[in-house]
Amino acid sequence: SAVISQKPSRDICQRGTSLTIQCQVDSQVTMMFWYRQQPGQSLTLIATANQGSEATYESGFVIDKFPISRPNLTFSTLTVSNMSPEDSSIYLCSVPGRSISYNEQFFGPGTRLTVL
Amino acid sequence: RKEVEQDPGPFNVPEGATVAFNCTYSNSASQSFFWYRQDCRKEPKLLMSVYSSGNEDGRFTAQLNRASQYISLLIRDSKLSDSATYLCVAPWDWGKLQFGAGTQVVVTP
């Protein structure tokens, strides 16, 4: 499996501000995914980050709120904009494993965000 | 998007015992399924993949029942270190994973 790192590991932010989360992978991957895990809940896919094109967002998530960059095949950022307490969650990036199915995914350690 | 449902538990299991729990899915088109393990305040880690009728890896056995649309996970000879939340996952599109809410397992001495 790939080695995935995320920065920051945690942060406490004031409402109305923005936070950019970085995800770094130790190998080149075509697709990267961003998930959110709200307190006590399971993971929900936010968007798919494609290198060289716009991210693809899932229902309920919009680019203005969660802009994503994917400048190369090993790196992506997710910004949580104009934060409110409802954005308090763990944000995780994931990448596919070497399986051809692309459905065996491996997750970064997550960024624990608390919005006051 | 289709749902994946799990019994949240907790399943309290004496050390050395066997525990099994199910996950139901509603997307009949799903071809592969996964069990992930998530420890408290950690990221999910892939435990097992299930592509056909089942898969066995040491003390862990996953079975797939397509007719009834459920996947099961069985843990034999439970260890204290097996205490975790087990997440059932069904892909609903290429590369996109639908997670269940998780089943909590607590192995007690």
mmCIF file of C-alpha atoms in Angstrom:
data_model
loop_
_atom_site.group_PDB
_atom_site.id
_atom_site.type_symbol
_atom_site.label_atom_id
_atom_site.label_comp_id
_atom_site.label_asym_id
_atom_site.label_seq_id
_atom_site.Cartn_x
_atom_site.Cartn_y
_atom_site.Cartn_z
ATOM 1 C CA SER A 1 0.000 0.000 0.000
ATOM 2 C CA ALA A 2 1.021 3.619 -0.516
ATOM 3 C CA VAL A 3 2.367 5.780 2.273
ATOM 4 C CA ILE A 4 0.058 8.741 2.717
ATOM 5 C CA SER A 5 0.612 11.773 4.891
ATOM 6 C CA GLN A 6 -1.700 14.626 5.733
ATOM 7 C CA LYS A 7 -1.077 18.067 7.156
ATOM 8 C CA PRO A 8 -2.144 19.367 9.547
ATOM 9 C CA SER A 9 -3.042 16.401 11.700
ATOM 10 C CA ARG A 10 -5.464 18.545 13.658
ATOM 11 C CA ASP A 11 -6.532 22.154 13.952
ATOM 12 C CA ILE A 12 -8.931 24.338 15.849
ATOM 13 C CA CYS A 13 -10.327 27.183 13.794
ATOM 14 C CA GLN A 14 -12.667 30.118 14.198
ATOM 15 C CA ARG A 15 -15.883 30.233 12.237
ATOM 16 C CA GLY A 16 -15.682 32.160 9.017
ATOM 17 C CA THR A 17 -12.068 31.246 8.355
ATOM 18 C CA SER A 18 -10.659 28.718 5.891
ATOM 19 C CA LEU A 19 -8.281 25.792 6.301
ATOM 20 C CA THR A 20 -6.277 24.030 3.617
ATOM 21 C CA ILE A 21 -5.461 20.384 4.177
ATOM 22 C CA GLN A 22 -2.604 18.761 2.326
ATOM 23 C CA CYS A 23 -2.337 15.143 1.229
ATOM 24 C CA GLN A 24 0.979 13.719 0.039
ATOM 25 C CA VAL A 25 1.463 10.226 -1.413
ATOM 26 C CA ASP A 26 4.789 8.462 -1.845
ATOM 27 C CA SER A 27 3.914 7.206 -5.334
ATOM 28 C CA GLN A 28 2.139 8.554 -8.373
ATOM 29 C CA VAL A 29 -1.593 7.898 -8.441
ATOM 30 C CA THR A 30 -4.138 8.916 -11.028
ATOM 31 C CA MET A 31 -7.011 9.474 -8.650
ATOM 32 C CA MET A 32 -7.205 10.738 -5.111
ATOM 33 C CA PHE A 33 -10.328 10.950 -3.024
ATOM 34 C CA TRP A 34 -11.392 13.198 -0.185
ATOM 35 C CA TYR A 35 -13.733 11.939 2.529
ATOM 36 C CA ARG A 36 -15.334 13.475 5.580
ATOM 37 C CA GLN A 37 -16.139 11.666 8.808
ATOM 38 C CA GLN A 38 -18.409 13.658 11.067
ATOM 39 C CA PRO A 39 -18.436 12.857 14.773
ATOM 40 C CA GLY A 40 -19.904 9.433 15.454
ATOM 41 C CA GLN A 41 -20.622 8.802 11.793
ATOM 42 C CA SER A 42 -19.069 6.921 8.942
ATOM 43 C CA LEU A 43 -17.151 8.243 5.992
ATOM 44 C CA THR A 44 -18.773 10.250 3.214
ATOM 45 C CA LEU A 45 -17.086 10.922 -0.106
ATOM 46 C CA ILE A 46 -16.649 14.636 -0.787
ATOM 47 C CA ALA A 47 -14.957 14.592 -4.171
ATOM 48 C CA THR A 48 -12.568 12.884 -6.523
ATOM 49 C CA ALA A 49 -9.409 14.835 -7.251
ATOM 50 C CA ASN A 50 -8.186 14.327 -10.796
ATOM 51 C CA GLN A 51 -4.786 15.473 -11.944
ATOM 52 C CA GLY A 52 -5.071 17.966 -14.769
ATOM 53 C CA SER A 53 -8.805 18.528 -14.512
ATOM 54 C CA GLU A 54 -11.439 19.851 -12.154
ATOM 55 C CA ALA A 55 -12.399 17.788 -9.154
ATOM 56 C CA THR A 56 -15.654 15.866 -9.303
ATOM 57 C CA TYR A 57 -17.941 16.612 -6.358
ATOM 58 C CA GLU A 58 -20.565 14.378 -4.822
ATOM 59 C CA SER A 59 -24.089 15.440 -4.050
ATOM 60 C CA GLY A 60 -24.179 17.890 -1.183
ATOM 61 C CA PHE A 61 -20.653 19.185 -1.713
ATOM 62 C CA VAL A 62 -19.734 22.189 -3.856
ATOM 63 C CA ILE A 63 -16.504 23.637 -5.136
ATOM 64 C CA ASP A 64 -17.010 27.016 -3.480
ATOM 65 C CA LYS A 65 -17.111 25.375 -0.080
ATOM 66 C CA PHE A 66 -14.494 22.669 -0.674
ATOM 67 C CA PRO A 67 -12.084 23.793 -3.398
ATOM 68 C CA ILE A 68 -9.591 21.095 -4.336
ATOM 69 C CA SER A 69 -6.263 21.314 -6.074
ATOM 70 C CA ARG A 70 -4.342 18.488 -7.698
ATOM 71 C CA PRO A 71 -1.152 19.962 -9.118
ATOM 72 C CA ASN A 72 0.617 16.639 -9.674
ATOM 73 C CA LEU A 73 0.233 12.901 -9.284
ATOM 74 C CA THR A 74 1.449 12.757 -5.673
ATOM 75 C CA PHE A 75 -0.233 15.735 -4.030
ATOM 76 C CA SER A 76 -3.647 17.255 -3.424
ATOM 77 C CA THR A 77 -5.175 19.890 -1.200
ATOM 78 C CA LEU A 78 -8.684 20.310 0.144
ATOM 79 C CA THR A 79 -9.771 23.680 1.476
ATOM 80 C CA VAL A 80 -12.658 24.005 3.872
ATOM 81 C CA SER A 81 -13.926 27.545 3.269
ATOM 82 C CA ASN A 82 -15.929 29.920 5.431
ATOM 83 C CA MET A 83 -16.056 27.339 8.189
ATOM 84 C CA SER A 84 -18.900 26.812 10.608
ATOM 85 C CA PRO A 85 -19.127 24.428 13.578
ATOM 86 C CA GLU A 86 -20.951 21.945 11.334
ATOM 87 C CA ASP A 87 -17.678 21.505 9.427
ATOM 88 C CA SER A 88 -16.057 19.964 12.492
ATOM 89 C CA SER A 89 -15.031 16.559 11.204
ATOM 90 C CA ILE A 90 -12.150 14.357 10.321
ATOM 91 C CA TYR A 91 -11.083 14.893 6.723
ATOM 92 C CA LEU A 92 -9.286 12.007 5.031
ATOM 93 C CA CYS A 93 -7.696 11.549 1.665
ATOM 94 C CA SER A 94 -7.444 8.150 0.059
ATOM 95 C CA VAL A 95 -5.766 6.574 -2.915
ATOM 96 C CA PRO A 96 -6.431 3.320 -4.747
ATOM 97 C CA GLY A 97 -4.210 0.352 -4.118
ATOM 98 C CA ARG A 98 -2.481 -1.533 -6.857
ATOM 99 C CA SER A 99 -5.582 -3.591 -7.530
ATOM 100 C CA ILE A 100 -7.053 -2.966 -10.936
ATOM 101 C CA SER A 101 -10.452 -2.430 -9.345
ATOM 102 C CA TYR A 102 -9.502 0.951 -7.867
ATOM 103 C CA ASN A 103 -11.905 0.130 -5.080
ATOM 104 C CA GLU A 104 -9.298 -1.127 -2.633
ATOM 105 C CA GLN A 105 -8.361 2.195 -1.146
ATOM 106 C CA PHE A 106 -5.889 3.280 1.459
ATOM 107 C CA PHE A 107 -6.413 6.247 3.696
ATOM 108 C CA GLY A 108 -4.244 8.961 5.057
ATOM 109 C CA PRO A 109 -4.139 9.497 8.823
ATOM 110 C CA GLY A 110 -6.780 12.215 8.628
ATOM 111 C CA THR A 111 -7.044 15.844 9.689
ATOM 112 C CA ARG A 112 -9.165 16.434 12.759
ATOM 113 C CA LEU A 113 -10.844 19.816 12.420
ATOM 114 C CA THR A 114 -12.708 21.595 15.177
ATOM 115 C CA VAL A 115 -14.518 24.809 14.344
ATOM 116 C CA LEU A 116 -15.483 27.071 17.212
ATOM 117 C CA ARG B 1 -26.692 6.324 -3.995
ATOM 118 C CA LYS B 2 -27.469 3.023 -2.348
ATOM 119 C CA GLU B 3 -27.183 2.357 1.323
ATOM 120 C CA VAL B 4 -25.002 0.035 3.331
ATOM 121 C CA GLU B 5 -26.402 -0.914 6.718
ATOM 122 C CA GLN B 6 -24.710 -2.416 9.732
ATOM 123 C CA ASP B 7 -25.650 -3.300 13.285
ATOM 124 C CA PRO B 8 -23.782 -0.670 15.310
ATOM 125 C CA GLY B 9 -23.247 -3.032 18.258
ATOM 126 C CA PRO B 10 -21.338 -3.042 20.450
ATOM 127 C CA PHE B 11 -20.612 -6.745 20.304
ATOM 128 C CA ASN B 12 -18.988 -7.644 23.599
ATOM 129 C CA VAL B 13 -16.879 -10.742 23.023
ATOM 130 C CA PRO B 14 -14.848 -12.731 25.557
ATOM 131 C CA GLU B 15 -11.263 -13.228 24.532
ATOM 132 C CA GLY B 16 -10.922 -16.429 22.537
ATOM 133 C CA ALA B 17 -14.551 -16.530 21.448
ATOM 134 C CA THR B 18 -15.988 -16.187 17.971
ATOM 135 C CA VAL B 19 -18.013 -13.216 16.812
ATOM 136 C CA ALA B 20 -19.862 -12.671 13.579
ATOM 137 C CA PHE B 21 -21.874 -9.795 12.213
ATOM 138 C CA ASN B 22 -23.512 -8.844 8.960
ATOM 139 C CA CYS B 23 -23.804 -5.940 6.617
ATOM 140 C CA THR B 24 -26.619 -5.498 4.102
ATOM 141 C CA TYR B 25 -26.343 -3.580 0.872
ATOM 142 C CA SER B 26 -28.989 -2.403 -1.517
ATOM 143 C CA ASN B 27 -27.034 -1.917 -4.755
ATOM 144 C CA SER B 28 -27.358 -5.287 -6.464
ATOM 145 C CA ALA B 29 -24.872 -4.165 -9.117
ATOM 146 C CA SER B 30 -21.975 -4.055 -6.628
ATOM 147 C CA GLN B 31 -19.380 -6.653 -7.551
ATOM 148 C CA SER B 32 -16.856 -6.259 -4.786
ATOM 149 C CA PHE B 33 -17.044 -5.490 -1.130
ATOM 150 C CA PHE B 34 -14.630 -4.647 1.614
ATOM 151 C CA TRP B 35 -14.257 -4.769 5.341
ATOM 152 C CA TYR B 36 -12.238 -1.988 6.893
ATOM 153 C CA ARG B 37 -11.140 -1.759 10.483
ATOM 154 C CA GLN B 38 -11.098 1.585 12.242
ATOM 155 C CA ASP B 39 -9.493 2.054 15.620
ATOM 156 C CA CYS B 40 -10.541 4.955 17.796
ATOM 157 C CA ARG B 41 -9.307 8.264 16.361
ATOM 158 C CA LYS B 42 -7.460 6.515 13.540
ATOM 159 C CA GLU B 43 -7.982 6.161 9.815
ATOM 160 C CA PRO B 44 -9.778 3.101 8.370
ATOM 161 C CA LYS B 45 -7.499 0.284 7.314
ATOM 162 C CA LEU B 46 -8.377 -2.323 4.739
ATOM 163 C CA LEU B 47 -8.982 -5.665 6.421
ATOM 164 C CA MET B 48 -10.404 -7.866 3.686
ATOM 165 C CA SER B 49 -11.707 -7.748 0.152
ATOM 166 C CA VAL B 50 -14.622 -9.918 -0.954
ATOM 167 C CA TYR B 51 -14.990 -10.505 -4.665
ATOM 168 C CA SER B 52 -16.774 -13.829 -4.890
ATOM 169 C CA SER B 53 -18.556 -15.984 -2.358
ATOM 170 C CA GLY B 54 -16.060 -15.388 0.390
ATOM 171 C CA ASN B 55 -12.555 -14.866 1.593
ATOM 172 C CA GLU B 56 -10.543 -16.176 4.528
ATOM 173 C CA ASP B 57 -7.457 -14.621 6.054
ATOM 174 C CA GLY B 58 -6.234 -16.240 9.222
ATOM 175 C CA ARG B 59 -8.826 -15.791 11.942
ATOM 176 C CA PHE B 60 -11.025 -13.647 9.726
ATOM 177 C CA THR B 61 -13.618 -14.979 7.300
ATOM 178 C CA ALA B 62 -15.819 -12.849 5.094
ATOM 179 C CA GLN B 63 -18.754 -14.294 3.202
ATOM 180 C CA LEU B 64 -20.918 -12.803 0.515
ATOM 181 C CA ASN B 65 -24.526 -13.766 -0.095
ATOM 182 C CA ARG B 66 -25.607 -12.082 -3.306
ATOM 183 C CA ALA B 67 -29.128 -13.512 -3.250
ATOM 184 C CA SER B 68 -29.850 -11.911 0.106
ATOM 185 C CA GLN B 69 -27.456 -9.004 -0.467
ATOM 186 C CA TYR B 70 -25.411 -9.255 2.666
ATOM 187 C CA ILE B 71 -21.798 -9.680 3.646
ATOM 188 C CA SER B 72 -20.701 -11.205 6.908
ATOM 189 C CA LEU B 73 -17.476 -11.016 8.878
ATOM 190 C CA LEU B 74 -16.496 -13.721 11.335
ATOM 191 C CA ILE B 75 -13.622 -13.405 13.759
ATOM 192 C CA ARG B 76 -12.380 -16.591 15.426
ATOM 193 C CA ASP B 77 -10.277 -16.831 18.574
ATOM 194 C CA SER B 78 -10.825 -13.146 19.306
ATOM 195 C CA LYS B 79 -7.883 -11.158 20.625
ATOM 196 C CA LEU B 80 -7.994 -8.025 22.714
ATOM 197 C CA SER B 81 -6.400 -6.251 19.772
ATOM 198 C CA ASP B 82 -9.449 -7.061 17.637
ATOM 199 C CA SER B 83 -11.424 -4.415 19.519
ATOM 200 C CA ALA B 84 -12.304 -1.839 16.890
ATOM 201 C CA THR B 85 -15.079 -0.615 14.651
ATOM 202 C CA TYR B 86 -15.520 -2.687 11.516
ATOM 203 C CA LEU B 87 -16.742 -0.807 8.472
ATOM 204 C CA CYS B 88 -18.533 -2.532 5.633
ATOM 205 C CA VAL B 89 -17.924 -0.963 2.239
ATOM 206 C CA ALA B 90 -19.680 -1.374 -1.074
ATOM 207 C CA PRO B 91 -18.447 0.556 -4.102
ATOM 208 C CA TRP B 92 -21.309 2.372 -5.804
ATOM 209 C CA ASP B 93 -19.327 3.679 -8.742
ATOM 210 C CA TRP B 94 -15.826 3.361 -10.113
ATOM 211 C CA GLY B 95 -13.499 4.223 -7.263
ATOM 212 C CA LYS B 96 -16.300 5.550 -5.063
ATOM 213 C CA LEU B 97 -16.948 3.826 -1.768
ATOM 214 C CA GLN B 98 -20.159 3.716 0.239
ATOM 215 C CA PHE B 99 -19.383 3.081 3.878
ATOM 216 C CA GLY B 100 -21.641 1.559 6.455
ATOM 217 C CA ALA B 101 -21.827 3.238 9.837
ATOM 218 C CA GLY B 102 -19.696 0.512 11.391
ATOM 219 C CA THR B 103 -20.032 -2.311 13.906
ATOM 220 C CA GLN B 104 -18.213 -1.869 17.178
ATOM 221 C CA VAL B 105 -16.512 -4.958 18.619
ATOM 222 C CA VAL B 106 -15.202 -4.998 22.161
ATOM 223 C CA VAL B 107 -13.103 -7.994 23.165
ATOM 224 C CA THR B 108 -12.898 -8.436 26.910
ATOM 225 C CA PRO B 109 -10.345 -10.376 28.972
#
